[in-house]
Coordinates of C-alpha atoms and ligand atoms in Angstrom, one line a residue:
M1 CA 80.1 -81.6 56.0
N2 CA 82.2 -78.5 56.5
I3 CA 81.8 -76.1 59.4
Q4 CA 79.8 -73.7 57.3
S5 CA 77.3 -76.2 56.2
I6 CA 77.0 -77.6 59.7
S7 CA 76.2 -74.2 61.1
K8 CA 73.7 -73.6 58.2
Y9 CA 72.2 -77.0 58.9
L10 CA 71.9 -76.1 62.6
S11 CA 70.3 -72.8 62.0
L12 CA 67.8 -74.5 59.7
C13 CA 67.1 -76.9 62.5
V14 CA 66.5 -74.1 64.9
I15 CA 64.1 -72.5 62.5
G16 CA 62.4 -75.8 62.0
M17 CA 62.1 -76.3 65.8
T18 CA 60.7 -72.9 66.3
I19 CA 58.0 -73.5 63.7
S20 CA 57.2 -76.9 65.1
C21 CA 57.2 -75.6 68.7
A22 CA 54.9 -72.8 67.7
S23 CA 52.5 -75.2 66.0
V24 CA 52.5 -77.5 69.0
S25 CA 51.7 -74.7 71.4
S26 CA 48.9 -73.4 69.2
T27 CA 47.5 -77.0 68.9
A28 CA 47.6 -77.3 72.7
Q29 CA 45.7 -74.0 73.0
N30 CA 43.1 -75.1 70.5
K31 CA 42.9 -78.6 72.0
K32 CA 39.5 -79.6 73.3
P33 CA 39.0 -81.3 76.6
K34 CA 37.8 -84.9 76.8
N35 CA 36.6 -84.4 80.4
I36 CA 35.2 -81.5 82.4
I37 CA 35.3 -81.2 86.1
L38 CA 33.1 -78.3 87.3
M39 CA 33.8 -77.3 90.9
I40 CA 31.4 -75.0 92.6
A41 CA 32.1 -73.6 96.1
D42 CA 28.6 -72.3 96.9
G43 CA 28.7 -68.7 98.1
T44 CA 32.4 -68.0 97.4
G45 CA 33.5 -64.5 96.5
L46 CA 37.0 -63.0 96.5
S47 CA 37.1 -62.5 100.2
Q48 CA 36.3 -66.1 100.8
I49 CA 39.1 -67.2 98.4
S50 CA 41.5 -64.7 100.1
A51 CA 40.6 -66.4 103.4
S52 CA 42.0 -69.6 101.9
Q53 CA 45.3 -67.8 101.6
Y54 CA 45.4 -66.1 105.1
Y55 CA 43.9 -69.0 107.1
N56 CA 45.4 -72.1 105.5
T57 CA 48.6 -73.7 106.7
Q58 CA 49.2 -75.0 103.1
P59 CA 49.5 -72.8 100.1
S60 CA 46.1 -72.1 98.5
N61 CA 45.4 -74.3 95.5
Y62 CA 43.5 -71.3 94.0
D63 CA 47.0 -69.8 93.5
R64 CA 47.8 -72.5 90.9
F65 CA 45.4 -71.1 88.3
K66 CA 46.7 -68.8 85.6
T67 CA 43.4 -68.3 83.8
I68 CA 40.8 -66.3 85.6
G69 CA 37.5 -64.6 84.8
L70 CA 34.6 -63.0 86.5
I71 CA 30.8 -63.8 86.3
K72 CA 27.8 -61.7 86.8
T73 CA 25.3 -63.7 88.7
S74 CA 21.9 -61.9 88.7
S75 CA 18.9 -64.2 87.9
A76 CA 15.9 -63.6 85.6
S77 CA 13.8 -62.7 88.6
D78 CA 16.2 -61.0 91.0
L79 CA 19.4 -58.9 91.1
I80 CA 20.6 -61.3 93.7
T81 CA 20.5 -64.9 92.7
D82 CA 19.8 -68.0 94.8
S83 CA 21.7 -71.2 94.4
A84 CA 18.9 -72.8 92.3
S85 CA 18.8 -70.2 89.5
G86 CA 22.6 -69.8 89.8
A87 CA 23.2 -73.5 89.2
T88 CA 20.5 -73.7 86.5
A89 CA 22.4 -70.9 84.7
F90 CA 25.5 -73.2 84.6
S91 CA 23.6 -76.4 83.8
T92 CA 21.2 -75.1 81.1
G93 CA 22.6 -71.8 80.0
L94 CA 19.4 -70.0 80.9
K95 CA 18.6 -67.2 83.3
T96 CA 15.6 -68.3 85.3
Y97 CA 13.8 -67.3 88.5
N98 CA 15.2 -67.8 92.0
G99 CA 14.2 -71.3 93.3
A100 CA 14.0 -72.9 89.8
I101 CA 15.6 -76.3 89.4
G102 CA 16.5 -77.0 85.7
V103 CA 13.4 -75.2 84.4
N104 CA 13.0 -72.0 82.5
T105 CA 11.0 -68.9 83.5
D106 CA 7.8 -70.7 82.3
T107 CA 8.7 -73.7 84.6
I108 CA 9.3 -75.8 81.5
A109 CA 12.2 -78.4 81.8
A110 CA 15.4 -77.3 80.1
P111 CA 17.9 -79.9 79.1
T112 CA 21.1 -79.8 81.3
I113 CA 24.7 -80.3 80.2
L114 CA 24.8 -83.4 82.3
E115 CA 21.8 -84.9 80.4
D116 CA 23.2 -83.8 77.0
L117 CA 26.5 -85.5 77.7
E118 CA 24.9 -88.6 79.2
K119 CA 22.9 -89.0 76.0
R120 CA 26.1 -88.7 74.0
G121 CA 27.9 -91.4 75.9
F122 CA 29.9 -89.5 78.4
A123 CA 30.0 -90.7 82.0
T124 CA 28.5 -88.2 84.5
G125 CA 28.7 -87.5 88.2
V126 CA 27.5 -85.1 91.0
I127 CA 29.1 -84.8 94.4
A128 CA 28.0 -82.4 97.2
T129 CA 28.4 -81.9 100.9
S130 CA 24.7 -80.9 101.1
T131 CA 21.9 -83.3 100.3
I132 CA 22.4 -84.6 96.8
T133 CA 18.9 -83.2 96.1
H134 CA 19.9 -79.7 97.2
A135 CA 19.6 -76.8 94.7
T136 CA 23.2 -76.9 93.3
P137 CA 23.6 -80.6 92.5
A138 CA 19.8 -81.0 91.7
S139 CA 20.0 -78.3 88.9
F140 CA 22.3 -80.7 86.9
Y141 CA 19.9 -83.7 86.8
A142 CA 16.4 -82.6 87.9
H143 CA 13.6 -80.4 86.7
Q144 CA 11.3 -79.0 89.4
K145 CA 9.5 -75.7 89.9
F146 CA 10.9 -75.2 93.4
R147 CA 14.1 -76.2 95.1
K148 CA 12.2 -77.3 98.2
M149 CA 10.6 -80.2 96.3
E150 CA 13.5 -82.5 97.3
L151 CA 11.2 -85.7 97.3
E152 CA 10.4 -85.0 93.6
I153 CA 14.0 -84.1 92.9
A154 CA 15.2 -87.4 94.3
E155 CA 12.8 -89.2 91.9
D156 CA 14.4 -87.3 89.0
I157 CA 17.8 -88.9 89.7
I158 CA 16.4 -92.3 88.9
N159 CA 16.2 -91.8 85.1
S160 CA 19.0 -89.2 84.9
G161 CA 21.6 -91.8 84.0
V162 CA 24.1 -90.2 86.3
D163 CA 26.9 -92.7 86.9
F164 CA 28.2 -91.6 90.2
F165 CA 26.7 -89.5 93.0
A166 CA 27.7 -88.8 96.6
G167 CA 26.3 -86.6 99.3
G168 CA 23.6 -86.5 102.0
G169 CA 19.8 -86.7 101.7
R170 CA 19.1 -90.3 102.5
K171 CA 15.7 -89.4 103.9
Y172 CA 14.5 -88.3 100.5
F173 CA 15.3 -91.8 99.1
E174 CA 14.1 -94.2 101.9
N175 CA 11.5 -94.0 104.7
R176 CA 9.6 -91.5 102.6
E177 CA 6.0 -90.5 103.4
D178 CA 4.8 -92.0 100.1
G179 CA 6.3 -95.4 101.0
N180 CA 8.5 -95.4 97.8
N181 CA 12.0 -96.8 98.4
L182 CA 14.2 -95.1 95.8
V183 CA 17.3 -96.9 97.1
A184 CA 15.7 -100.2 96.0
T185 CA 14.6 -98.6 92.7
L186 CA 18.1 -97.4 92.0
E187 CA 19.5 -100.8 92.9
S188 CA 17.1 -102.4 90.4
K189 CA 18.4 -100.0 87.8
G190 CA 22.0 -101.1 88.2
Y191 CA 23.3 -98.9 91.0
E192 CA 25.4 -100.1 93.8
M193 CA 24.1 -98.0 96.7
Y194 CA 26.0 -97.2 99.9
L195 CA 24.2 -95.7 102.9
D196 CA 26.8 -95.6 105.6
R197 CA 30.3 -94.9 104.3
L198 CA 32.4 -94.3 101.3
N199 CA 35.5 -96.5 100.9
P200 CA 37.9 -94.6 98.7
M201 CA 39.6 -97.9 97.8
L202 CA 36.3 -99.5 96.6
S203 CA 36.9 -101.7 93.6
L204 CA 34.6 -100.3 90.9
K205 CA 32.7 -102.4 88.3
K206 CA 32.4 -101.1 84.8
D207 CA 28.8 -102.1 84.4
K208 CA 27.6 -100.6 87.7
N209 CA 26.6 -97.0 88.6
Y210 CA 27.3 -95.8 92.2
G211 CA 25.3 -93.9 94.7
F212 CA 26.4 -92.8 98.2
L213 CA 23.9 -91.3 100.6
L214 CA 25.8 -90.9 103.8
A215 CA 23.5 -88.6 105.9
D216 CA 19.8 -88.2 106.3
S217 CA 20.1 -84.4 105.6
G218 CA 23.2 -82.5 104.6
M219 CA 26.6 -84.0 105.4
P220 CA 28.0 -82.9 108.7
K221 CA 30.1 -79.8 108.9
F222 CA 33.8 -80.2 108.4
L223 CA 34.2 -78.9 111.9
D224 CA 31.9 -81.6 113.2
G225 CA 33.9 -84.5 111.8
R226 CA 33.0 -84.8 108.1
G227 CA 36.6 -85.8 107.5
S228 CA 37.8 -86.4 104.0
F229 CA 34.4 -87.2 102.5
L230 CA 34.6 -84.5 99.7
Y231 CA 38.2 -85.5 98.9
D232 CA 37.5 -89.2 98.9
A233 CA 34.2 -88.9 97.0
T234 CA 36.0 -86.9 94.3
K235 CA 38.8 -89.4 94.1
L236 CA 36.5 -92.3 93.7
G237 CA 34.2 -90.4 91.4
I238 CA 37.1 -89.6 89.0
K239 CA 38.2 -93.2 89.2
K240 CA 34.7 -94.4 88.2
L241 CA 34.0 -91.8 85.5
S242 CA 37.4 -92.1 83.9
Q243 CA 36.7 -95.7 83.1
N244 CA 34.6 -94.4 80.3
K245 CA 36.5 -94.1 77.0
K246 CA 34.4 -91.2 75.6
G247 CA 35.0 -88.8 78.5
F248 CA 33.2 -87.5 81.5
F249 CA 31.5 -84.6 83.2
L250 CA 31.7 -84.3 87.0
M251 CA 30.3 -81.5 89.2
V252 CA 31.8 -81.2 92.7
E253 CA 30.2 -78.8 95.2
G254 CA 31.5 -77.4 98.4
S255 CA 28.0 -76.7 99.5
Q256 CA 28.6 -75.5 103.0
V257 CA 30.8 -72.5 102.4
D258 CA 27.4 -70.9 101.7
W259 CA 26.0 -72.1 105.0
G260 CA 28.9 -70.6 106.9
G261 CA 28.1 -67.4 105.2
H262 CA 24.4 -67.5 106.0
N263 CA 25.3 -68.2 109.6
N264 CA 27.8 -65.3 109.6
D265 CA 30.2 -67.8 111.1
S266 CA 33.7 -67.2 109.7
E267 CA 35.2 -70.3 111.3
Y268 CA 32.5 -72.5 109.7
L269 CA 33.0 -70.7 106.3
I270 CA 36.8 -70.8 106.3
S271 CA 37.0 -74.5 107.4
E272 CA 34.6 -75.5 104.5
L273 CA 36.6 -73.4 102.1
I274 CA 39.9 -75.0 103.1
D275 CA 38.3 -78.5 102.8
F276 CA 37.2 -77.5 99.2
D277 CA 40.7 -76.1 98.5
T278 CA 42.3 -79.5 99.2
V279 CA 39.9 -81.0 96.7
I280 CA 40.9 -78.4 94.1
G281 CA 44.5 -79.6 94.7
Q282 CA 43.6 -83.2 94.0
V283 CA 41.6 -82.3 90.9
L284 CA 44.4 -80.1 89.5
D285 CA 47.0 -82.9 90.1
Y286 CA 44.7 -85.3 88.2
A287 CA 44.2 -82.8 85.3
E288 CA 47.9 -82.0 85.1
K289 CA 48.7 -85.7 84.8
D290 CA 45.8 -86.5 82.4
G291 CA 46.2 -83.6 80.0
N292 CA 42.7 -83.9 78.6
T293 CA 40.7 -82.6 81.5
L294 CA 39.3 -79.1 81.8
V295 CA 38.9 -77.9 85.4
I296 CA 36.6 -75.0 86.1
V297 CA 36.3 -73.7 89.7
T298 CA 33.7 -71.1 90.4
A299 CA 30.7 -70.1 92.6
D300 CA 27.0 -69.4 92.0
H301 CA 27.1 -66.2 94.0
E302 CA 28.7 -64.7 97.1
T303 CA 27.2 -65.2 100.5
G304 CA 27.3 -63.0 103.6
G305 CA 28.9 -59.9 102.1
F306 CA 32.0 -61.4 103.6
T307 CA 34.9 -59.2 104.1
L308 CA 38.4 -59.3 105.6
A309 CA 38.4 -56.0 107.3
S310 CA 41.1 -54.6 109.6
K311 CA 40.3 -54.9 113.3
A312 CA 39.6 -51.4 114.8
G313 CA 42.0 -49.8 112.3
D314 CA 44.9 -52.2 113.1
Y315 CA 46.2 -53.0 109.7
N316 CA 48.0 -56.1 110.9
T317 CA 44.9 -57.8 112.2
I318 CA 42.1 -59.2 110.0
E319 CA 38.6 -59.4 111.5
P320 CA 36.4 -61.4 109.1
S321 CA 33.0 -59.9 109.1
F322 CA 29.6 -60.0 107.3
S323 CA 27.2 -57.4 105.9
T324 CA 24.2 -59.7 105.4
G325 CA 22.8 -63.1 106.4
G326 CA 21.9 -63.7 102.7
H327 CA 23.6 -63.5 99.3
S328 CA 25.2 -60.5 97.6
A329 CA 25.2 -59.2 94.0
T330 CA 29.0 -59.0 93.7
M331 CA 30.7 -60.7 90.7
V332 CA 32.4 -64.0 91.5
P333 CA 35.6 -65.4 90.0
V334 CA 36.0 -68.3 87.6
F335 CA 39.3 -70.2 87.6
A336 CA 40.1 -72.5 84.7
Y337 CA 42.9 -75.0 83.9
G338 CA 43.4 -77.4 81.0
P339 CA 42.4 -77.6 77.3
G340 CA 40.0 -74.8 76.6
A341 CA 40.8 -72.8 79.8
S342 CA 41.5 -69.6 77.9
E343 CA 37.8 -69.4 76.9
F344 CA 37.0 -68.5 80.6
M345 CA 38.9 -65.2 80.7
G346 CA 37.1 -61.9 80.9
I347 CA 33.8 -60.7 82.4
Y348 CA 30.6 -62.4 81.4
E349 CA 27.2 -63.7 82.5
N350 CA 27.0 -66.9 84.5
T351 CA 25.0 -68.5 81.6
A352 CA 28.2 -68.2 79.4
I353 CA 29.8 -71.0 81.5
H354 CA 27.3 -73.4 80.0
A355 CA 27.9 -72.1 76.4
K356 CA 31.6 -72.4 76.8
M357 CA 31.5 -75.9 78.1
K358 CA 29.1 -76.9 75.4
K359 CA 31.2 -75.4 72.7
L360 CA 34.3 -77.2 74.0
L361 CA 32.6 -80.6 74.1
K362 CA 30.9 -80.2 70.7
Q363 CA 31.1 -83.0 68.2
Q364 CA 33.3 -85.3 70.0
Ligands
LIG401 MG1 24.6 -75.2 96.9
LIG402 ZN1 22.8 -69.6 100.1

């Protein structure tokens, strides 16, 4: 081979590489996820997320996302949504009334994405720092007219098929007024139930489901010693669900960012948000390594009308403040990473999150 033909050969190679590189990157973009991890920090708007940048000693894991969108959160009944209709929009794709758990505006049960995927052979899980029967997690596996019906919501988890759940709410499962012991029922249905602690090193059996109910009501505040519960539960949950060849769907909620907002307690809010942020870090690390996992981080609505205002006009001092003890109507951000992430750019209704997840997990 003479010099000319070598250089011709090399330039053909370069062309060849360019073409194959281009086709690889377009395949990566069109690639569909095998797993979806939906992370909801209840009540988190842009000011809350900004707080994770100003008040964290570590870099915020929100900063790792390149793909960002915004959702409109109004419900069918109100301009300002509550967490039940907000989560039901994600889980069923329907706008419904405030207080509705997995039901439409006529109070009829609507199938949730968790139930759909469970039927199709995916492994499923829900994790929350509230009771596991609270509005956000409940909307993924239960169908009840009102969010306060936590005794009935607890019954709905029995036949949901959910493979892994962790949170508070023990009192809705045992020592109930009606005398039913749902912990025993779950055990008879193949669940290993844990009522005192979650061991992140637990060895997991393939043929068992797992339930962790670690507080009577909601889990303690992070400030009151909840420790690494959310981090550990997410780690163990992913370990369990990823045993399933077909894929999995996991919902992880930082429930108490919202409660800090309702209390107009910025220390409470920010500590919950930073706890959630560390879990985002873990989940992104997993997704980067796995390559088949779509991570979506969003919120159902903003709580508190939270703002990072200047203190008495001093532009070098932030004074976190609130404009309401309730929720607000402001749009909330959506962060996405992994196969299908580009679907989540733009401004759209909260119900579109459901449609996008469904489209991405179609015919698999
Ligand atoms: Mg919630
Ligand atoms: Zn709330």
